[in-house]
Amino acid sequence: SQQGEEDPQALSIQEGENATMNCSYKTSINNLQWYRQNSGRGLVHLILIRSNEREKHSGRLRVTLDTSKKSSSLLITASRAADTASYFCATVPLSNDYKLSFGAGTTVTVRA
Amino acid sequence: SQTIHQWPATLVQPVGSPLSLECTVEGTSNPNLYWYRQAAGRGLQLLFYSVGIGQISSEVPQNLSASRPQDRQFILSSKKLLLSDSGFYLCAWSVQGAGEKLFFGSGTQLSVL
């Protein structure tokens, strides 16, 4: 079952702008991860944030986690055409931390 | 460095035919192994995961099965495919342990006609 739900489903921005997408989940988690998928390809891990962390940065990526609201956000700054992809959050539940459950994803299109 | 191989890249099969998708990992030992399925434009559905040889956990009761005959080999099978089995199948691995990040293969696009 899908635990995470991304919002919005689709996002179209101009190159150079920032892209923000959100993920909400239902149960207590060990950690939350974000992945990117280019069309027809496998997923690539972007960043992992643990339940005791509130914010994490990696290059142009910034992830926040609010466990009280059971939500996370992914910010991509200064977007590029190469950032065009689908982005998924995945949650690792405390009940079984071998299982990663993925949301339906946010499709980001960066216009040149 | 570690690599994951998944084949074939595309597969077209008639309804009722058998299925065998193979996934192998190189450059690591005792990985956790996963099979996910992705419907067009949708998220990933966890089908099976394995934390060791012969240890398979099934998440979705259906006509698919998985086996791990060797430490770094994960096989997804079906005796008789259904139309609803169509989708994009992804194999993934993580280092031994819980809650680790996944490394995905390039996927198999399965069309059941």
PDB file of C-alpha atoms in Angstrom:
ATOM      1  CA  SER A   1       0.000   0.000   0.000  1.00  0.00           C
ATOM      2  CA  GLN A   2       1.133   3.537  -0.649  1.00  0.00           C
ATOM      3  CA  GLN A   3       1.745   5.414   2.535  1.00  0.00           C
ATOM      4  CA  GLY A   4       3.156   8.633   1.164  1.00  0.00           C
ATOM      5  CA  GLU A   5       1.126  11.031  -0.923  1.00  0.00           C
ATOM      6  CA  GLU A   6       2.841  13.740  -2.921  1.00  0.00           C
ATOM      7  CA  ASP A   7       1.379  17.106  -3.683  1.00  0.00           C
ATOM      8  CA  PRO A   8       1.057  18.508  -6.280  1.00  0.00           C
ATOM      9  CA  GLN A   9       0.704  15.699  -8.816  1.00  0.00           C
ATOM     10  CA  ALA A  10       2.353  17.838 -11.475  1.00  0.00           C
ATOM     11  CA  LEU A  11       4.395  21.020 -11.488  1.00  0.00           C
ATOM     12  CA  SER A  12       5.613  23.152 -14.391  1.00  0.00           C
ATOM     13  CA  ILE A  13       8.204  25.860 -13.772  1.00  0.00           C
ATOM     14  CA  GLN A  14      10.629  28.055 -15.671  1.00  0.00           C
ATOM     15  CA  GLU A  15      14.320  27.285 -15.617  1.00  0.00           C
ATOM     16  CA  GLY A  16      15.950  29.091 -12.710  1.00  0.00           C
ATOM     17  CA  GLU A  17      12.841  29.002 -10.527  1.00  0.00           C
ATOM     18  CA  ASN A  18      12.475  26.924  -7.374  1.00  0.00           C
ATOM     19  CA  ALA A  19      10.314  23.797  -7.243  1.00  0.00           C
ATOM     20  CA  THR A  20       8.608  22.682  -4.053  1.00  0.00           C
ATOM     21  CA  MET A  21       6.722  19.461  -3.546  1.00  0.00           C
ATOM     22  CA  ASN A  22       5.203  17.951  -0.453  1.00  0.00           C
ATOM     23  CA  CYS A  23       4.706  14.481   0.946  1.00  0.00           C
ATOM     24  CA  SER A  24       2.245  13.425   3.609  1.00  0.00           C
ATOM     25  CA  TYR A  25       2.202  10.069   5.324  1.00  0.00           C
ATOM     26  CA  LYS A  26       0.105   8.220   7.860  1.00  0.00           C
ATOM     27  CA  THR A  27       2.144   6.126  10.288  1.00  0.00           C
ATOM     28  CA  SER A  28       5.224   6.690  12.422  1.00  0.00           C
ATOM     29  CA  ILE A  29       8.430   6.411  10.483  1.00  0.00           C
ATOM     30  CA  ASN A  30      12.070   5.473  10.909  1.00  0.00           C
ATOM     31  CA  ASN A  31      13.101   7.709   8.024  1.00  0.00           C
ATOM     32  CA  LEU A  32      11.798   9.316   4.851  1.00  0.00           C
ATOM     33  CA  GLN A  33      13.576   9.259   1.496  1.00  0.00           C
ATOM     34  CA  TRP A  34      13.215  11.139  -1.776  1.00  0.00           C
ATOM     35  CA  TYR A  35      13.898   9.614  -5.177  1.00  0.00           C
ATOM     36  CA  ARG A  36      13.931  10.867  -8.751  1.00  0.00           C
ATOM     37  CA  GLN A  37      12.798   8.936 -11.811  1.00  0.00           C
ATOM     38  CA  ASN A  38      13.446   9.956 -15.367  1.00  0.00           C
ATOM     39  CA  SER A  39      10.887   8.675 -17.841  1.00  0.00           C
ATOM     40  CA  GLY A  40      11.093   4.910 -18.326  1.00  0.00           C
ATOM     41  CA  ARG A  41      14.065   4.504 -16.032  1.00  0.00           C
ATOM     42  CA  GLY A  42      14.803   3.212 -12.568  1.00  0.00           C
ATOM     43  CA  LEU A  43      14.640   5.453  -9.516  1.00  0.00           C
ATOM     44  CA  VAL A  44      17.651   7.276  -8.156  1.00  0.00           C
ATOM     45  CA  HIS A  45      18.028   8.029  -4.460  1.00  0.00           C
ATOM     46  CA  LEU A  46      18.333  11.737  -3.672  1.00  0.00           C
ATOM     47  CA  ILE A  47      18.284  12.210   0.060  1.00  0.00           C
ATOM     48  CA  LEU A  48      17.358  10.457   3.322  1.00  0.00           C
ATOM     49  CA  ILE A  49      16.100  12.266   6.409  1.00  0.00           C
ATOM     50  CA  ARG A  50      15.726  10.468   9.723  1.00  0.00           C
ATOM     51  CA  SER A  51      12.792  10.922  12.084  1.00  0.00           C
ATOM     52  CA  ASN A  52      14.920  12.904  14.555  1.00  0.00           C
ATOM     53  CA  GLU A  53      16.078  15.358  11.869  1.00  0.00           C
ATOM     54  CA  ARG A  54      14.156  18.442  10.778  1.00  0.00           C
ATOM     55  CA  GLU A  55      16.081  19.639   7.755  1.00  0.00           C
ATOM     56  CA  LYS A  56      18.715  18.341   5.401  1.00  0.00           C
ATOM     57  CA  HIS A  57      20.565  19.773   2.433  1.00  0.00           C
ATOM     58  CA  SER A  58      22.287  18.184  -0.522  1.00  0.00           C
ATOM     59  CA  GLY A  59      23.518  20.504  -3.266  1.00  0.00           C
ATOM     60  CA  ARG A  60      20.436  22.311  -4.649  1.00  0.00           C
ATOM     61  CA  LEU A  61      18.095  20.066  -2.657  1.00  0.00           C
ATOM     62  CA  ARG A  62      16.567  20.943   0.670  1.00  0.00           C
ATOM     63  CA  VAL A  63      14.340  18.515   2.547  1.00  0.00           C
ATOM     64  CA  THR A  64      12.306  19.244   5.645  1.00  0.00           C
ATOM     65  CA  LEU A  65      10.492  16.821   7.906  1.00  0.00           C
ATOM     66  CA  ASP A  66       7.720  17.586  10.366  1.00  0.00           C
ATOM     67  CA  THR A  67       6.862  14.401  12.235  1.00  0.00           C
ATOM     68  CA  SER A  68       4.102  16.116  14.217  1.00  0.00           C
ATOM     69  CA  LYS A  69       2.287  16.864  10.957  1.00  0.00           C
ATOM     70  CA  LYS A  70       3.526  13.692   9.270  1.00  0.00           C
ATOM     71  CA  SER A  71       4.771  15.648   6.301  1.00  0.00           C
ATOM     72  CA  SER A  72       7.915  16.410   4.359  1.00  0.00           C
ATOM     73  CA  SER A  73       8.852  18.816   1.624  1.00  0.00           C
ATOM     74  CA  LEU A  74      11.472  18.748  -1.111  1.00  0.00           C
ATOM     75  CA  LEU A  75      12.767  22.030  -2.491  1.00  0.00           C
ATOM     76  CA  ILE A  76      14.849  22.164  -5.654  1.00  0.00           C
ATOM     77  CA  THR A  77      16.485  25.547  -6.026  1.00  0.00           C
ATOM     78  CA  ALA A  78      17.550  27.186  -9.279  1.00  0.00           C
ATOM     79  CA  SER A  79      15.961  24.458 -11.369  1.00  0.00           C
ATOM     80  CA  ARG A  80      17.461  23.253 -14.620  1.00  0.00           C
ATOM     81  CA  ALA A  81      15.999  21.462 -17.617  1.00  0.00           C
ATOM     82  CA  ALA A  82      17.784  18.313 -16.399  1.00  0.00           C
ATOM     83  CA  ASP A  83      15.643  18.386 -13.242  1.00  0.00           C
ATOM     84  CA  THR A  84      12.626  17.405 -15.356  1.00  0.00           C
ATOM     85  CA  ALA A  85      11.562  14.092 -13.823  1.00  0.00           C
ATOM     86  CA  SER A  86       9.118  12.490 -11.414  1.00  0.00           C
ATOM     87  CA  TYR A  87       9.931  12.784  -7.733  1.00  0.00           C
ATOM     88  CA  PHE A  88       8.791  10.260  -5.140  1.00  0.00           C
ATOM     89  CA  CYS A  89       8.856  10.188  -1.389  1.00  0.00           C
ATOM     90  CA  ALA A  90       9.290   6.855   0.332  1.00  0.00           C
ATOM     91  CA  THR A  91       8.646   6.143   3.980  1.00  0.00           C
ATOM     92  CA  VAL A  92      10.214   3.500   6.170  1.00  0.00           C
ATOM     93  CA  PRO A  93       7.698   2.632   8.893  1.00  0.00           C
ATOM     94  CA  LEU A  94       8.727   1.896  12.472  1.00  0.00           C
ATOM     95  CA  SER A  95       6.571  -1.230  12.329  1.00  0.00           C
ATOM     96  CA  ASN A  96       8.744  -2.790   9.613  1.00  0.00           C
ATOM     97  CA  ASP A  97      11.825  -0.862   8.633  1.00  0.00           C
ATOM     98  CA  TYR A  98      12.698  -3.178   5.738  1.00  0.00           C
ATOM     99  CA  LYS A  99       9.713  -1.942   3.791  1.00  0.00           C
ATOM    100  CA  LEU A 100       9.873   1.292   1.814  1.00  0.00           C
ATOM    101  CA  SER A 101       6.459   2.502   0.715  1.00  0.00           C
ATOM    102  CA  PHE A 102       6.343   4.974  -2.158  1.00  0.00           C
ATOM    103  CA  GLY A 103       3.842   7.666  -2.970  1.00  0.00           C
ATOM    104  CA  ALA A 104       2.405   8.347  -6.420  1.00  0.00           C
ATOM    105  CA  GLY A 105       4.966  11.022  -7.189  1.00  0.00           C
ATOM    106  CA  THR A 106       5.136  14.595  -8.439  1.00  0.00           C
ATOM    107  CA  THR A 107       5.956  15.134 -12.104  1.00  0.00           C
ATOM    108  CA  VAL A 108       8.146  18.208 -12.524  1.00  0.00           C
ATOM    109  CA  THR A 109       8.634  19.872 -15.890  1.00  0.00           C
ATOM    110  CA  VAL A 110      11.277  22.579 -16.158  1.00  0.00           C
ATOM    111  CA  ARG A 111      10.795  24.834 -19.188  1.00  0.00           C
ATOM    112  CA  ALA A 112      13.843  26.337 -20.823  1.00  0.00           C
TER     113      ALA A 112
ATOM    114  CA  SER B   1      31.598  -0.501  -7.063  1.00  0.00           C
ATOM    115  CA  GLN B   2      28.181  -2.087  -6.851  1.00  0.00           C
ATOM    116  CA  THR B   3      25.966  -2.641  -9.866  1.00  0.00           C
ATOM    117  CA  ILE B   4      22.528  -4.117 -10.389  1.00  0.00           C
ATOM    118  CA  HIS B   5      21.494  -5.907 -13.549  1.00  0.00           C
ATOM    119  CA  GLN B   6      17.900  -6.473 -14.513  1.00  0.00           C
ATOM    120  CA  TRP B   7      16.664  -8.130 -17.676  1.00  0.00           C
ATOM    121  CA  PRO B   8      14.991  -8.130 -20.084  1.00  0.00           C
ATOM    122  CA  ALA B   9      14.301  -4.420 -20.617  1.00  0.00           C
ATOM    123  CA  THR B  10      11.010  -5.083 -22.397  1.00  0.00           C
ATOM    124  CA  LEU B  11       8.808  -8.133 -22.622  1.00  0.00           C
ATOM    125  CA  VAL B  12       5.558  -8.873 -24.403  1.00  0.00           C
ATOM    126  CA  GLN B  13       3.783 -11.997 -23.230  1.00  0.00           C
ATOM    127  CA  PRO B  14       0.387 -13.553 -23.975  1.00  0.00           C
ATOM    128  CA  VAL B  15      -2.136 -14.064 -21.206  1.00  0.00           C
ATOM    129  CA  GLY B  16      -1.620 -17.414 -19.522  1.00  0.00           C
ATOM    130  CA  SER B  17       2.069 -17.684 -20.348  1.00  0.00           C
ATOM    131  CA  PRO B  18       4.774 -18.045 -17.670  1.00  0.00           C
ATOM    132  CA  LEU B  19       7.104 -15.299 -16.541  1.00  0.00           C
ATOM    133  CA  SER B  20      10.633 -15.154 -15.233  1.00  0.00           C
ATOM    134  CA  LEU B  21      12.422 -11.876 -14.527  1.00  0.00           C
ATOM    135  CA  GLU B  22      15.917 -11.972 -13.155  1.00  0.00           C
ATOM    136  CA  CYS B  23      17.904  -9.501 -11.155  1.00  0.00           C
ATOM    137  CA  THR B  24      21.514  -9.792 -10.024  1.00  0.00           C
ATOM    138  CA  VAL B  25      23.672  -7.542  -7.898  1.00  0.00           C
ATOM    139  CA  GLU B  26      27.440  -7.301  -8.101  1.00  0.00           C
ATOM    140  CA  GLY B  27      30.016  -5.849  -5.755  1.00  0.00           C
ATOM    141  CA  THR B  28      28.251  -6.403  -2.457  1.00  0.00           C
ATOM    142  CA  SER B  29      27.335  -9.256  -0.121  1.00  0.00           C
ATOM    143  CA  ASN B  30      24.166 -10.060   1.818  1.00  0.00           C
ATOM    144  CA  PRO B  31      22.064  -7.310   0.244  1.00  0.00           C
ATOM    145  CA  ASN B  32      18.395  -6.806   0.907  1.00  0.00           C
ATOM    146  CA  LEU B  33      16.574  -7.357  -2.389  1.00  0.00           C
ATOM    147  CA  TYR B  34      13.254  -5.946  -3.557  1.00  0.00           C
ATOM    148  CA  TRP B  35      10.743  -6.277  -6.382  1.00  0.00           C
ATOM    149  CA  TYR B  36       8.426  -3.354  -7.070  1.00  0.00           C
ATOM    150  CA  ARG B  37       5.806  -2.833  -9.757  1.00  0.00           C
ATOM    151  CA  GLN B  38       4.818   0.535 -11.185  1.00  0.00           C
ATOM    152  CA  ALA B  39       1.624   1.077 -13.147  1.00  0.00           C
ATOM    153  CA  ALA B  40       1.750   3.765 -15.839  1.00  0.00           C
ATOM    154  CA  GLY B  41       1.978   7.206 -14.228  1.00  0.00           C
ATOM    155  CA  ARG B  42       1.682   5.787 -10.751  1.00  0.00           C
ATOM    156  CA  GLY B  43       3.787   5.103  -7.709  1.00  0.00           C
ATOM    157  CA  LEU B  44       5.603   1.917  -6.815  1.00  0.00           C
ATOM    158  CA  GLN B  45       3.906  -1.081  -5.275  1.00  0.00           C
ATOM    159  CA  LEU B  46       6.125  -3.331  -3.164  1.00  0.00           C
ATOM    160  CA  LEU B  47       5.692  -6.946  -4.270  1.00  0.00           C
ATOM    161  CA  PHE B  48       8.411  -8.900  -2.476  1.00  0.00           C
ATOM    162  CA  TYR B  49      11.494  -8.322  -0.397  1.00  0.00           C
ATOM    163  CA  SER B  50      14.234 -10.609   0.858  1.00  0.00           C
ATOM    164  CA  VAL B  51      16.777 -10.169   3.636  1.00  0.00           C
ATOM    165  CA  GLY B  52      18.643 -13.397   2.907  1.00  0.00           C
ATOM    166  CA  ILE B  53      18.870 -16.524   0.768  1.00  0.00           C
ATOM    167  CA  GLY B  54      15.571 -18.359   0.746  1.00  0.00           C
ATOM    168  CA  GLN B  55      13.874 -15.662   2.844  1.00  0.00           C
ATOM    169  CA  ILE B  56      11.025 -14.047   0.916  1.00  0.00           C
ATOM    170  CA  SER B  57       8.389 -11.708   2.282  1.00  0.00           C
ATOM    171  CA  SER B  58       5.322 -11.234   0.120  1.00  0.00           C
ATOM    172  CA  GLU B  59       3.401  -7.984   0.285  1.00  0.00           C
ATOM    173  CA  VAL B  60       0.694  -8.560  -2.296  1.00  0.00           C
ATOM    174  CA  PRO B  61      -1.202 -11.868  -2.630  1.00  0.00           C
ATOM    175  CA  GLN B  62      -1.448 -12.573  -6.339  1.00  0.00           C
ATOM    176  CA  ASN B  63      -0.199 -14.958  -8.981  1.00  0.00           C
ATOM    177  CA  LEU B  64       3.396 -13.794  -8.706  1.00  0.00           C
ATOM    178  CA  SER B  65       6.159 -15.429  -6.691  1.00  0.00           C
ATOM    179  CA  ALA B  66       9.767 -14.635  -5.931  1.00  0.00           C
ATOM    180  CA  SER B  67      12.823 -16.682  -5.170  1.00  0.00           C
ATOM    181  CA  ARG B  68      16.355 -15.979  -4.038  1.00  0.00           C
ATOM    182  CA  PRO B  69      18.420 -19.001  -4.984  1.00  0.00           C
ATOM    183  CA  GLN B  70      21.729 -17.222  -4.458  1.00  0.00           C
ATOM    184  CA  ASP B  71      22.857 -14.338  -2.270  1.00  0.00           C
ATOM    185  CA  ARG B  72      22.805 -11.764  -5.067  1.00  0.00           C
ATOM    186  CA  GLN B  73      20.117 -13.183  -7.345  1.00  0.00           C
ATOM    187  CA  PHE B  74      16.425 -12.377  -7.124  1.00  0.00           C
ATOM    188  CA  ILE B  75      13.868 -13.899  -9.489  1.00  0.00           C
ATOM    189  CA  LEU B  76      10.261 -12.896 -10.074  1.00  0.00           C
ATOM    190  CA  SER B  77       8.016 -15.584 -11.557  1.00  0.00           C
ATOM    191  CA  SER B  78       4.508 -16.389 -12.586  1.00  0.00           C
ATOM    192  CA  LYS B  79       3.009 -19.624 -13.833  1.00  0.00           C
ATOM    193  CA  LYS B  80       0.192 -17.924 -15.747  1.00  0.00           C
ATOM    194  CA  LEU B  81       0.194 -14.218 -16.518  1.00  0.00           C
ATOM    195  CA  LEU B  82      -2.928 -12.073 -16.266  1.00  0.00           C
ATOM    196  CA  LEU B  83      -3.678  -8.841 -18.134  1.00  0.00           C
ATOM    197  CA  SER B  84      -3.422  -7.042 -14.799  1.00  0.00           C
ATOM    198  CA  ASP B  85       0.212  -8.141 -14.472  1.00  0.00           C
ATOM    199  CA  SER B  86       1.245  -5.583 -17.086  1.00  0.00           C
ATOM    200  CA  GLY B  87       3.487  -2.861 -15.718  1.00  0.00           C
ATOM    201  CA  PHE B  88       7.002  -1.656 -15.102  1.00  0.00           C
ATOM    202  CA  TYR B  89       8.899  -4.041 -12.811  1.00  0.00           C
ATOM    203  CA  LEU B  90      11.797  -2.728 -10.807  1.00  0.00           C
ATOM    204  CA  CYS B  91      14.373  -4.645  -8.843  1.00  0.00           C
ATOM    205  CA  ALA B  92      16.288  -2.872  -6.107  1.00  0.00           C
ATOM    206  CA  TRP B  93      18.876  -3.612  -3.458  1.00  0.00           C
ATOM    207  CA  SER B  94      20.089  -2.055  -0.245  1.00  0.00           C
ATOM    208  CA  VAL B  95      22.906  -2.829   2.111  1.00  0.00           C
ATOM    209  CA  GLN B  96      22.137  -5.271   4.889  1.00  0.00           C
ATOM    210  CA  GLY B  97      20.178  -3.615   7.634  1.00  0.00           C
ATOM    211  CA  ALA B  98      16.911  -1.814   8.015  1.00  0.00           C
ATOM    212  CA  GLY B  99      15.768   1.500   6.585  1.00  0.00           C
ATOM    213  CA  GLU B 100      18.601   1.856   4.106  1.00  0.00           C
ATOM    214  CA  LYS B 101      18.398   3.638   0.761  1.00  0.00           C
ATOM    215  CA  LEU B 102      17.585   1.599  -2.329  1.00  0.00           C
ATOM    216  CA  PHE B 103      19.558   1.236  -5.534  1.00  0.00           C
ATOM    217  CA  PHE B 104      17.308   0.430  -8.470  1.00  0.00           C
ATOM    218  CA  GLY B 105      17.795  -1.514 -11.657  1.00  0.00           C
ATOM    219  CA  SER B 106      16.737  -0.087 -14.998  1.00  0.00           C
ATOM    220  CA  GLY B 107      13.406  -1.925 -14.974  1.00  0.00           C
ATOM    221  CA  THR B 108      11.453  -4.323 -17.185  1.00  0.00           C
ATOM    222  CA  GLN B 109       8.419  -3.088 -19.100  1.00  0.00           C
ATOM    223  CA  LEU B 110       6.023  -6.039 -19.217  1.00  0.00           C
ATOM    224  CA  SER B 111       3.029  -6.010 -21.525  1.00  0.00           C
ATOM    225  CA  VAL B 112       0.571  -8.881 -21.195  1.00  0.00           C
ATOM    226  CA  LEU B 113      -1.685  -9.139 -24.245  1.00  0.00           C
TER     227      LEU B 113
END
